[in-house]
Amino acid sequence: MVSRPARVAILEQLRADGVRYMFGNPGTVEQGFLDELRNFPELEYVLALQEATAVGMADGHARATRTPTVCQLHTGVGLGNGIGMLYQAMRGHAPLVVLAGESGLRYEAMEAQMAADLVGMAEPVTKWATRVVDPESTLRILRRAFKVAGTPPYGPVLVVLPADVMDRDTAEAAVPTSYPVTRSTPDAAALDRAAELLAGAEHPIVVAGDGVHFAQAAEELGRLAEVWGAEVWGADWAEVNLPAEHPAYAGQLGHMFGESSRRVTGAADAVLIVGTYALPEVYPVLDGVFAEGTPVVHIDLDSDAIAKNFPVDLGLVADPRRALAGLTAALQARMSEENRVRAFEWLRRRSVERAREIEEARQVDEATTAPTALPTTAFLRELARQLPEDAVVFDEALTASPDVLRHLPPNRPGHWFQTRGGSLGVGIPGALGAQLAFPDRTVVGFTGDGGSMYTIQALWTAARHGIGAKFVICNNSSYKLLELNIEEYWKSQAIAAHEQPEIFDLSRPAIDFVGLARSLGVPAVRVDKPDQVQAAVAEALSTEGPFLIDLVTGRGRE
């Protein structure tokens, strides 16, 4: 192999791995390899105005493609700006390869400007973090980074690139990264043991998470739930692991409070956990999650997730798709005739109930579209009517999410992504990343007025690169989720309800989202009355490039 600077070899490696986009914000210490991009026209640099936006776009692209996506950050200060979004990517198992520049090994003893322990900063929010110290190992490390990021459980990695190392030559060959096959199947004895533990249940539940989606196992999960007669509850669920209108889908366990989850998990007499861990709340309960004596079986490709916090009776490190299919067959062989009848009757009853719930929700919507009403319901109903069937929704609407999901139910895997991890601001950049992954589909990103201001700069990127995603800011002039959560806190601490903290109010001064969007190059309209909805939706969807709608979903504290 001909020797060339490592900064050039890096880009050759990205080309060998088929990388189409690099999301980033440039800095001086990375200028060497970024300047070489002029010789790699097949690799497009998507310019962000702040690092959190760059990571958010890469996160959305990685989730949409389920393949490693490259993000470039500027040494310690840039990495620091992106840490919150990296945490989001880690929690959601997004396969990111983050490249961060550094001034050089020769300056390590100097405590120079911008010097920092980048690996140490990133370790808590990455699957792996490392630093290149020899140019002859640059591509070896990059391939390892891609392999680690793109092998279940997926996750972000960091590779630090010192400038003086990148300027030295390497003769390493740029060849495609090798990924291991992880489609493992439990043996027949293990599946039979799982079925033996679960087959006799009268009130079974499945606790499922995004590992199901990553394994493309939504169909297998639905089939198992039907055969076993089990409700499916979500935990760390931000993808379409089961269609929302499937009769077995029962909802999400408590994202915030473990006591809410325990009311569900504690009532089950058999539990199957798949593609997540027990249990990912902010305030989890420490014991008693499952009723005493309840058998618990856990399936995941992530061995760390199994029995992470609570004991299980059987853990299977296996591909969820194959394991669910095998367990369904084993349950069919193990279940008694009485249990088969119970499951059949439960499915029949639940199908009727689910259809009635959907119809009742529709009828409620019909009654909330008076001319003086908030436009939320009218807008979402009209958007659902006009959206193409293959549209993609990126949902960071938070308190407005139940309304969004009712009108745009997440039924198709790969067509709906929801925020996870707790970092605000992924809605706009995440939709941009998804739009680049799906250039022929309509992508709509929902966010809140509070969340949007974390990464509003992403609108400029949309305009600069002509990324035609549509954005909806659900504007209630407050951090509404905090208002709801503190009310729960008051109840838990027996504190009398009182006036909400002033710091949750975003109405003074009011943010002019239409003017802000236009100043960043994105056309926008404000919708605060139902009679404005139809024209606004039509204009957004007919606009070739990006478009923003400021949707008033609450009146704040007027």
C-alpha positions as semicolon CSV with decimal commas, in nm:
position;residue;x (nm);y (nm);z (nm)
1;M;0,000;0,000;0,000
2;V;0,131;0,347;-0,089
3;S;0,216;0,554;0,216
4;R;0,012;0,872;0,269
5;P;-0,076;1,096;0,565
6;A;-0,311;0,938;0,818
7;R;-0,551;1,230;0,769
8;V;-0,600;1,112;0,410
9;A;-0,617;0,744;0,508
10;I;-0,906;0,824;0,746
11;L;-1,119;0,948;0,459
12;E;-1,022;0,649;0,246
13;Q;-1,144;0,425;0,529
14;L;-1,475;0,610;0,549
15;R;-1,513;0,568;0,175
16;A;-1,434;0,195;0,202
17;D;-1,712;0,164;0,461
18;G;-1,962;0,341;0,235
19;V;-2,003;0,647;0,458
20;R;-2,218;0,907;0,282
21;Y;-2,236;1,186;0,540
22;M;-2,018;1,334;0,812
23;F;-2,213;1,552;1,056
24;G;-2,004;1,806;1,238
25;N;-1,878;2,147;1,337
26;P;-1,518;2,220;1,231
27;G;-1,230;2,345;1,442
28;T;-0,866;2,435;1,398
29;V;-0,719;2,109;1,524
30;E;-0,927;1,908;1,272
31;Q;-0,859;2,137;0,977
32;G;-0,599;1,905;0,824
33;F;-0,823;1,607;0,753
34;L;-1,130;1,823;0,692
35;D;-0,939;2,011;0,423
36;E;-0,879;1,678;0,249
37;L;-1,256;1,641;0,197
38;R;-1,213;1,835;-0,127
39;N;-1,068;1,516;-0,274
40;F;-1,357;1,296;-0,152
41;P;-1,672;1,437;-0,318
42;E;-1,871;1,122;-0,235
43;L;-1,849;1,214;0,136
44;E;-2,073;1,512;0,220
45;Y;-1,996;1,722;0,526
46;V;-2,324;1,833;0,687
47;L;-2,240;2,153;0,868
48;A;-2,395;2,222;1,208
49;L;-2,363;2,548;1,396
50;Q;-2,325;2,376;1,734
51;E;-2,204;2,033;1,835
52;A;-2,524;1,915;2,004
53;T;-2,698;1,970;1,672
54;A;-2,433;1,767;1,490
55;V;-2,471;1,473;1,729
56;G;-2,851;1,498;1,712
57;M;-2,845;1,476;1,331
58;A;-2,604;1,182;1,341
59;D;-2,825;1,014;1,600
60;G;-3,133;1,047;1,379
61;H;-2,945;0,915;1,076
62;A;-2,799;0,621;1,269
63;R;-3,139;0,524;1,407
64;A;-3,299;0,544;1,065
65;T;-3,031;0,338;0,890
66;R;-2,926;0,113;1,183
67;T;-2,569;0,150;1,054
68;P;-2,271;0,342;1,196
69;T;-2,290;0,716;1,127
70;V;-1,993;0,952;1,150
71;C;-1,994;1,270;1,359
72;Q;-1,699;1,511;1,388
73;L;-1,651;1,724;1,700
74;H;-1,394;1,990;1,790
75;T;-1,160;1,872;2,066
76;G;-1,264;1,906;2,434
77;V;-1,492;2,208;2,399
78;G;-1,684;2,057;2,110
79;L;-1,709;1,720;2,278
80;G;-1,838;1,894;2,588
81;N;-2,113;2,061;2,388
82;G;-2,214;1,722;2,245
83;I;-2,207;1,518;2,568
84;G;-2,580;1,548;2,640
85;M;-2,673;1,422;2,294
86;L;-2,410;1,147;2,321
87;Y;-2,585;1,035;2,638
88;Q;-2,909;1,026;2,441
89;A;-2,739;0,815;2,171
90;M;-2,595;0,579;2,431
91;R;-2,931;0,527;2,601
92;G;-3,092;0,461;2,263
93;H;-2,810;0,238;2,132
94;A;-2,744;0,457;1,827
95;P;-2,437;0,337;1,634
96;L;-2,230;0,656;1,614
97;V;-1,861;0,691;1,533
98;V;-1,748;1,024;1,676
99;L;-1,418;1,169;1,555
100;A;-1,273;1,440;1,780
101;G;-0,959;1,633;1,695
102;E;-0,678;1,719;1,930
103;S;-0,383;1,955;1,886
104;G;-0,116;1,684;1,918
105;L;0,068;1,434;2,134
106;R;0,370;1,661;2,146
107;Y;0,175;1,917;2,349
108;E;0,040;1,677;2,610
109;A;0,268;1,801;2,889
110;M;0,199;2,168;2,823
111;E;-0,159;2,199;2,957
112;A;-0,221;2,408;2,648
113;Q;-0,535;2,593;2,544
114;M;-0,828;2,350;2,490
115;A;-0,626;2,056;2,627
116;A;-0,847;1,797;2,794
117;D;-0,876;1,425;2,859
118;L;-1,122;1,357;2,579
119;V;-1,130;0,982;2,639
120;G;-1,208;1,038;3,005
121;M;-1,482;1,287;2,919
122;A;-1,648;1,048;2,678
123;E;-1,623;0,716;2,861
124;P;-1,947;0,760;3,062
125;V;-2,151;0,829;2,746
126;T;-1,995;0,591;2,495
127;K;-1,965;0,219;2,438
128;W;-1,593;0,262;2,376
129;A;-1,355;0,560;2,371
130;T;-0,996;0,562;2,252
131;R;-0,715;0,775;2,112
132;V;-0,491;0,715;1,812
133;V;-0,125;0,743;1,919
134;D;0,047;0,587;1,616
135;P;-0,042;0,662;1,253
136;E;0,015;0,298;1,157
137;S;-0,283;0,199;1,375
138;T;-0,523;0,470;1,256
139;L;-0,733;0,255;1,025
140;R;-0,718;-0,049;1,251
141;I;-0,870;0,163;1,528
142;L;-1,129;0,315;1,297
143;R;-1,246;-0,026;1,182
144;R;-1,268;-0,140;1,542
145;A;-1,474;0,169;1,620
146;F;-1,718;0,091;1,340
147;K;-1,739;-0,272;1,451
148;V;-1,804;-0,182;1,815
149;A;-2,064;0,082;1,725
150;G;-2,238;-0,145;1,475
151;T;-2,246;-0,468;1,677
152;P;-2,540;-0,528;1,918
153;P;-2,590;-0,373;2,157
154;Y;-2,526;-0,076;1,931
155;G;-2,383;0,241;2,079
156;P;-2,167;0,549;2,022
157;V;-1,787;0,532;2,023
158;L;-1,524;0,806;2,030
159;V;-1,194;0,813;1,842
160;V;-0,958;1,098;1,930
161;L;-0,733;1,210;1,643
162;P;-0,424;1,411;1,748
163;A;-0,323;1,645;1,465
164;D;0,047;1,557;1,473
165;V;-0,036;1,187;1,443
166;M;-0,272;1,257;1,153
167;D;0,002;1,446;0,967
168;R;0,237;1,146;0,974
169;D;0,231;0,874;0,709
170;T;0,070;0,532;0,724
171;A;0,079;0,243;0,479
172;E;-0,231;0,075;0,620
173;A;-0,479;-0,043;0,360
174;A;-0,835;0,097;0,372
175;V;-1,064;-0,205;0,359
176;P;-1,430;-0,247;0,464
177;T;-1,496;-0,313;0,832
178;S;-1,579;-0,672;0,928
179;Y;-1,891;-0,718;1,141
180;P;-1,974;-1,040;1,332
181;V;-2,300;-1,220;1,263
182;T;-2,514;-1,207;1,578
183;R;-2,824;-1,393;1,458
184;S;-2,785;-1,656;1,727
185;T;-3,063;-1,900;1,820
186;P;-3,109;-2,062;2,163
187;D;-3,090;-2,439;2,160
188;A;-3,407;-2,646;2,184
189;A;-3,351;-2,735;2,550
190;A;-3,323;-2,369;2,653
191;L;-3,638;-2,276;2,463
192;D;-3,826;-2,569;2,614
193;R;-3,715;-2,461;2,962
194;A;-3,841;-2,106;2,891
195;A;-4,174;-2,244;2,770
196;E;-4,200;-2,466;3,078
197;L;-4,162;-2,162;3,302
198;L;-4,417;-1,949;3,112
199;A;-4,678;-2,184;2,963
200;G;-4,911;-2,209;3,261
201;A;-4,962;-1,835;3,316
202;E;-5,309;-1,688;3,360
203;H;-5,200;-1,321;3,353
204;P;-4,877;-1,304;3,151
205;I;-4,706;-0,991;3,025
206;V;-4,419;-0,911;2,792
207;V;-4,189;-0,620;2,875
208;A;-4,023;-0,521;2,546
209;G;-3,782;-0,256;2,427
210;D;-3,591;-0,134;2,126
211;G;-3,381;-0,448;2,100
212;V;-3,689;-0,596;1,930
213;H;-3,679;-0,328;1,660
214;F;-3,305;-0,360;1,608
215;A;-3,356;-0,734;1,551
216;Q;-3,651;-0,662;1,315
217;A;-3,864;-0,883;1,536
218;A;-4,192;-0,688;1,562
219;E;-4,385;-0,957;1,376
220;E;-4,241;-1,234;1,596
221;L;-4,325;-1,039;1,911
222;G;-4,684;-0,991;1,798
223;R;-4,721;-1,360;1,715
224;L;-4,586;-1,467;2,054
225;A;-4,822;-1,230;2,236
226;E;-5,118;-1,373;2,043
227;V;-5,026;-1,736;2,112
228;W;-4,947;-1,675;2,479
229;G;-5,235;-1,432;2,539
230;A;-5,005;-1,168;2,684
231;E;-5,014;-0,791;2,705
232;V;-4,703;-0,619;2,567
233;W;-4,571;-0,326;2,768
234;G;-4,289;-0,100;2,654
235;A;-3,976;-0,007;2,847
236;D;-3,702;0,198;2,679
237;W;-3,935;0,188;2,379
238;A;-3,865;0,457;2,120
239;E;-3,903;0,254;1,800
240;V;-4,188;0,047;1,654
241;N;-4,131;-0,279;1,840
242;L;-4,498;-0,371;1,796
243;P;-4,760;-0,178;1,598
244;A;-4,947;0,058;1,830
245;E;-5,282;-0,072;1,705
246;H;-5,192;-0,438;1,764
247;P;-5,441;-0,579;2,017
248;A;-5,160;-0,696;2,250
249;Y;-5,006;-0,350;2,279
250;A;-5,093;-0,218;2,625
251;G;-4,881;0,097;2,651
252;Q;-4,560;0,216;2,811
253;L;-4,440;0,141;3,159
254;G;-4,353;0,438;3,378
255;H;-4,068;0,630;3,224
256;M;-4,047;0,849;3,533
257;F;-4,180;0,663;3,838
258;G;-4,118;0,297;3,921
259;E;-4,435;0,274;4,126
260;S;-4,634;0,321;3,806
261;S;-4,451;0,028;3,647
262;R;-4,491;-0,195;3,950
263;R;-4,868;-0,174;3,930
264;V;-4,837;-0,358;3,596
265;T;-4,542;-0,589;3,654
266;G;-4,650;-0,686;4,004
267;A;-4,990;-0,809;3,881
268;A;-4,844;-1,058;3,630
269;D;-4,798;-1,427;3,708
270;A;-4,535;-1,474;3,434
271;V;-4,304;-1,222;3,269
272;L;-4,103;-1,229;2,948
273;I;-3,852;-0,945;2,906
274;V;-3,707;-0,893;2,559
275;G;-3,485;-0,625;2,409
276;T;-3,463;-0,406;2,720
277;Y;-3,381;-0,429;3,090
278;A;-3,584;-0,410;3,408
279;L;-3,660;-0,126;3,446
280;P;-3,544;0,208;3,303
281;E;-3,734;0,469;3,506
282;V;-3,588;0,790;3,649
283;Y;-3,712;0,694;3,998
284;P;-3,721;0,311;3,992
285;V;-3,843;0,096;4,277
286;L;-3,566;-0,103;4,441
287;D;-3,749;-0,430;4,502
288;G;-4,082;-0,604;4,456
289;V;-4,103;-0,532;4,085
290;F;-4,240;-0,881;4,021
291;A;-4,478;-1,073;4,248
292;E;-4,310;-1,333;4,463
293;G;-4,274;-1,664;4,281
294;T;-4,342;-1,514;3,936
295;P;-4,122;-1,679;3,670
296;V;-3,918;-1,429;3,468
297;V;-3,749;-1,513;3,138
298;H;-3,522;-1,255;2,972
299;I;-3,407;-1,255;2,607
300;D;-3,151;-1,007;2,476
301;L;-2,836;-0,983;2,268
302;D;-2,705;-0,750;2,540
303;S;-2,582;-0,986;2,812
304;D;-2,540;-0,690;3,049
305;A;-2,914;-0,617;3,032
306;I;-3,012;-0,963;3,156
307;A;-3,061;-0,972;3,536
308;K;-2,905;-0,626;3,548
309;N;-3,113;-0,510;3,843
310;F;-3,334;-0,804;3,944
311;P;-3,287;-1,182;3,931
312;V;-3,445;-1,382;3,648
313;D;-3,525;-1,750;3,627
314;L;-3,374;-1,790;3,282
315;G;-3,165;-1,555;3,070
316;L;-3,103;-1,620;2,702
317;V;-2,833;-1,425;2,519
318;A;-2,979;-1,456;2,170
319;D;-3,119;-1,272;1,871
320;P;-3,472;-1,162;1,971
321;R;-3,621;-1,244;1,631
322;R;-3,505;-1,605;1,630
323;A;-3,556;-1,654;2,001
324;L;-3,915;-1,522;1,993
325;A;-4,002;-1,745;1,698
326;G;-3,853;-2,047;1,874
327;L;-4,021;-1,965;2,204
328;T;-4,360;-1,928;2,032
329;A;-4,328;-2,277;1,889
330;A;-4,218;-2,413;2,226
331;L;-4,514;-2,245;2,400
332;Q;-4,756;-2,394;2,149
333;A;-4,619;-2,737;2,234
334;R;-4,625;-2,677;2,613
335;M;-4,951;-2,490;2,671
336;S;-5,247;-2,692;2,796
337;E;-5,581;-2,686;2,618
338;E;-5,716;-2,469;2,897
339;N;-5,438;-2,215;2,847
340;R;-5,489;-2,219;2,471
341;V;-5,857;-2,136;2,520
342;R;-5,767;-1,859;2,766
343;A;-5,522;-1,705;2,516
344;F;-5,770;-1,732;2,230
345;E;-6,049;-1,568;2,429
346;W;-5,815;-1,297;2,557
347;L;-5,705;-1,211;2,203
348;R;-6,063;-1,203;2,075
349;R;-6,173;-0,979;2,363
350;R;-5,869;-0,756;2,342
351;S;-5,914;-0,707;1,966
352;V;-6,265;-0,576;2,025
353;E;-6,152;-0,354;2,311
354;R;-5,865;-0,205;2,110
355;A;-6,092;-0,125;1,815
356;R;-6,338;0,041;2,054
357;E;-6,062;0,247;2,218
358;I;-5,947;0,376;1,880
359;E;-6,302;0,465;1,777
360;E;-6,379;0,638;2,108
361;A;-6,063;0,846;2,077
362;R;-6,171;0,949;1,727
363;Q;-6,514;1,054;1,853
364;V;-6,357;1,264;2,129
365;D;-6,147;1,437;1,865
366;E;-6,460;1,524;1,669
367;A;-6,591;1,713;1,971
368;T;-6,279;1,923;2,029
369;T;-6,250;2,119;1,705
370;A;-6,466;2,423;1,781
371;P;-6,342;2,752;1,625
372;T;-6,227;2,877;1,967
373;A;-6,044;2,556;2,062
374;L;-5,672;2,507;2,056
375;P;-5,572;2,381;1,710
376;T;-5,385;2,069;1,825
377;T;-5,651;1,812;1,740
378;A;-5,756;1,977;1,415
379;F;-5,394;2,008;1,305
380;L;-5,297;1,648;1,375
381;R;-5,611;1,514;1,212
382;E;-5,547;1,721;0,900
383;L;-5,179;1,628;0,894
384;A;-5,272;1,259;0,914
385;R;-5,513;1,309;0,625
386;Q;-5,257;1,479;0,399
387;L;-4,940;1,287;0,488
388;P;-4,823;1,019;0,243
389;E;-4,858;0,663;0,367
390;D;-4,482;0,609;0,388
391;A;-4,413;0,925;0,591
392;V;-4,164;0,920;0,879
393;V;-4,236;1,081;1,218
394;F;-3,962;1,188;1,460
395;D;-4,141;1,258;1,787
396;E;-4,006;1,485;2,060
397;A;-4,342;1,641;2,134
398;L;-4,326;1,517;2,496
399;T;-4,651;1,630;2,663
400;A;-4,817;1,654;2,320
401;S;-4,696;1,306;2,223
402;P;-5,019;1,127;2,324
403;D;-5,208;1,348;2,077
404;V;-4,947;1,287;1,807
405;L;-4,958;0,911;1,858
406;R;-5,336;0,900;1,850
407;H;-5,349;1,059;1,505
408;L;-5,022;0,923;1,366
409;P;-5,006;0,582;1,532
410;P;-4,661;0,418;1,515
411;N;-4,754;0,102;1,328
412;R;-4,469;0,060;1,078
413;P;-4,113;-0,018;1,190
414;G;-3,868;0,235;1,055
415;H;-4,136;0,503;1,016
416;W;-4,150;0,636;1,372
417;F;-3,878;0,742;1,613
418;Q;-3,928;0,891;1,957
419;T;-3,689;1,078;2,181
420;R;-3,522;0,881;2,458
421;G;-3,249;0,940;2,712
422;G;-3,380;1,264;2,859
423;S;-3,171;1,509;2,652
424;L;-3,394;1,782;2,510
425;G;-3,344;1,907;2,157
426;V;-3,323;1,597;1,938
427;G;-3,651;1,659;1,753
428;I;-3,528;1,900;1,484
429;P;-3,178;1,757;1,418
430;G;-3,305;1,400;1,450
431;A;-3,561;1,464;1,177
432;L;-3,285;1,606;0,956
433;G;-3,075;1,292;0,999
434;A;-3,376;1,074;0,921
435;Q;-3,457;1,281;0,612
436;L;-3,105;1,228;0,476
437;A;-3,149;0,855;0,540
438;F;-3,486;0,857;0,360
439;P;-3,459;1,124;0,089
440;D;-3,770;1,002;-0,095
441;R;-4,002;1,008;0,208
442;T;-4,175;1,293;0,386
443;V;-4,022;1,337;0,732
444;V;-4,199;1,536;1,005
445;G;-4,016;1,624;1,324
446;F;-4,214;1,723;1,634
447;T;-4,057;1,911;1,922
448;G;-4,165;2,142;2,202
449;D;-4,100;2,512;2,241
450;G;-3,857;2,441;2,524
451;G;-3,680;2,151;2,353
452;S;-3,651;2,331;2,021
453;M;-3,439;2,606;2,170
454;Y;-3,162;2,361;2,255
455;T;-3,088;2,299;1,888
456;I;-3,281;2,561;1,690
457;Q;-2,960;2,623;1,491
458;A;-3,039;2,301;1,304
459;L;-3,289;2,498;1,095
460;W;-2,995;2,679;0,936
461;T;-2,839;2,344;0,845
462;A;-3,169;2,237;0,688
463;A;-3,174;2,552;0,475
464;R;-2,806;2,538;0,380
465;H;-2,816;2,176;0,268
466;G;-3,170;2,182;0,129
467;I;-3,291;1,909;0,364
468;G;-3,667;1,911;0,315
469;A;-3,788;1,785;0,654
470;K;-4,095;1,951;0,805
471;F;-4,093;2,068;1,166
472;V;-4,375;2,121;1,413
473;I;-4,308;2,308;1,737
474;C;-4,576;2,218;1,991
475;N;-4,581;2,551;2,169
476;N;-4,739;2,567;2,515
477;S;-4,515;2,851;2,640
478;S;-4,375;2,639;2,922
479;Y;-4,172;2,342;3,031
480;K;-4,501;2,158;3,063
481;L;-4,346;1,822;3,142
482;L;-4,177;1,973;3,447
483;E;-4,510;2,115;3,560
484;L;-4,668;1,769;3,537
485;N;-4,376;1,595;3,707
486;I;-4,362;1,835;4,000
487;E;-4,730;1,774;4,065
488;E;-4,646;1,403;4,099
489;Y;-4,360;1,496;4,330
490;W;-4,590;1,703;4,551
491;K;-4,821;1,402;4,584
492;S;-4,535;1,165;4,669
493;Q;-4,409;1,400;4,941
494;A;-4,754;1,500;5,073
495;I;-4,692;1,863;4,973
496;A;-5,002;2,071;4,913
497;A;-5,047;2,181;4,552
498;H;-4,941;2,542;4,497
499;E;-4,838;2,780;4,223
500;Q;-4,595;2,635;3,971
501;P;-4,234;2,761;3,984
502;E;-4,184;3,069;3,771
503;I;-3,878;2,910;3,610
504;F;-4,104;2,664;3,423
505;D;-4,274;2,952;3,236
506;L;-4,145;3,039;2,887
507;S;-4,399;3,307;2,798
508;R;-4,195;3,614;2,900
509;P;-4,080;3,716;2,648
510;A;-4,270;3,510;2,394
511;I;-4,046;3,344;2,136
512;D;-4,123;3,440;1,776
513;F;-4,060;3,099;1,618
514;V;-4,183;3,212;1,279
515;G;-3,943;3,505;1,271
516;L;-3,662;3,293;1,413
517;A;-3,711;3,021;1,153
518;R;-3,721;3,271;0,868
519;S;-3,402;3,435;0,993
520;L;-3,234;3,094;0,964
521;G;-3,360;3,044;0,609
522;V;-3,666;2,825;0,676
523;P;-4,019;2,941;0,582
524;A;-4,269;2,915;0,866
525;V;-4,625;2,989;0,976
526;R;-4,797;3,011;1,313
527;V;-5,115;2,812;1,376
528;D;-5,322;2,917;1,677
529;K;-5,676;2,859;1,545
530;P;-5,838;2,549;1,391
531;D;-5,939;2,736;1,074
532;Q;-5,569;2,796;0,991
533;V;-5,482;2,428;0,990
534;Q;-5,567;2,310;0,640
535;A;-5,375;2,582;0,459
536;A;-5,073;2,547;0,688
537;V;-5,046;2,171;0,639
538;A;-5,088;2,204;0,264
539;E;-4,820;2,474;0,244
540;A;-4,575;2,273;0,455
541;L;-4,615;1,955;0,252
542;S;-4,603;2,130;-0,085
543;T;-4,288;2,327;0,000
544;E;-3,990;2,159;-0,163
545;G;-3,744;2,241;0,115
546;P;-3,772;2,258;0,495
547;F;-4,076;2,420;0,656
548;L;-4,172;2,497;1,017
549;I;-4,512;2,525;1,183
550;D;-4,542;2,698;1,521
551;L;-4,841;2,506;1,659
552;V;-5,001;2,659;1,968
553;T;-5,088;2,369;2,201
554;G;-5,129;2,574;2,520
555;R;-5,183;2,933;2,625
556;G;-4,914;2,944;2,891
557;R;-4,996;3,162;3,191
558;E;-5,187;3,437;3,014
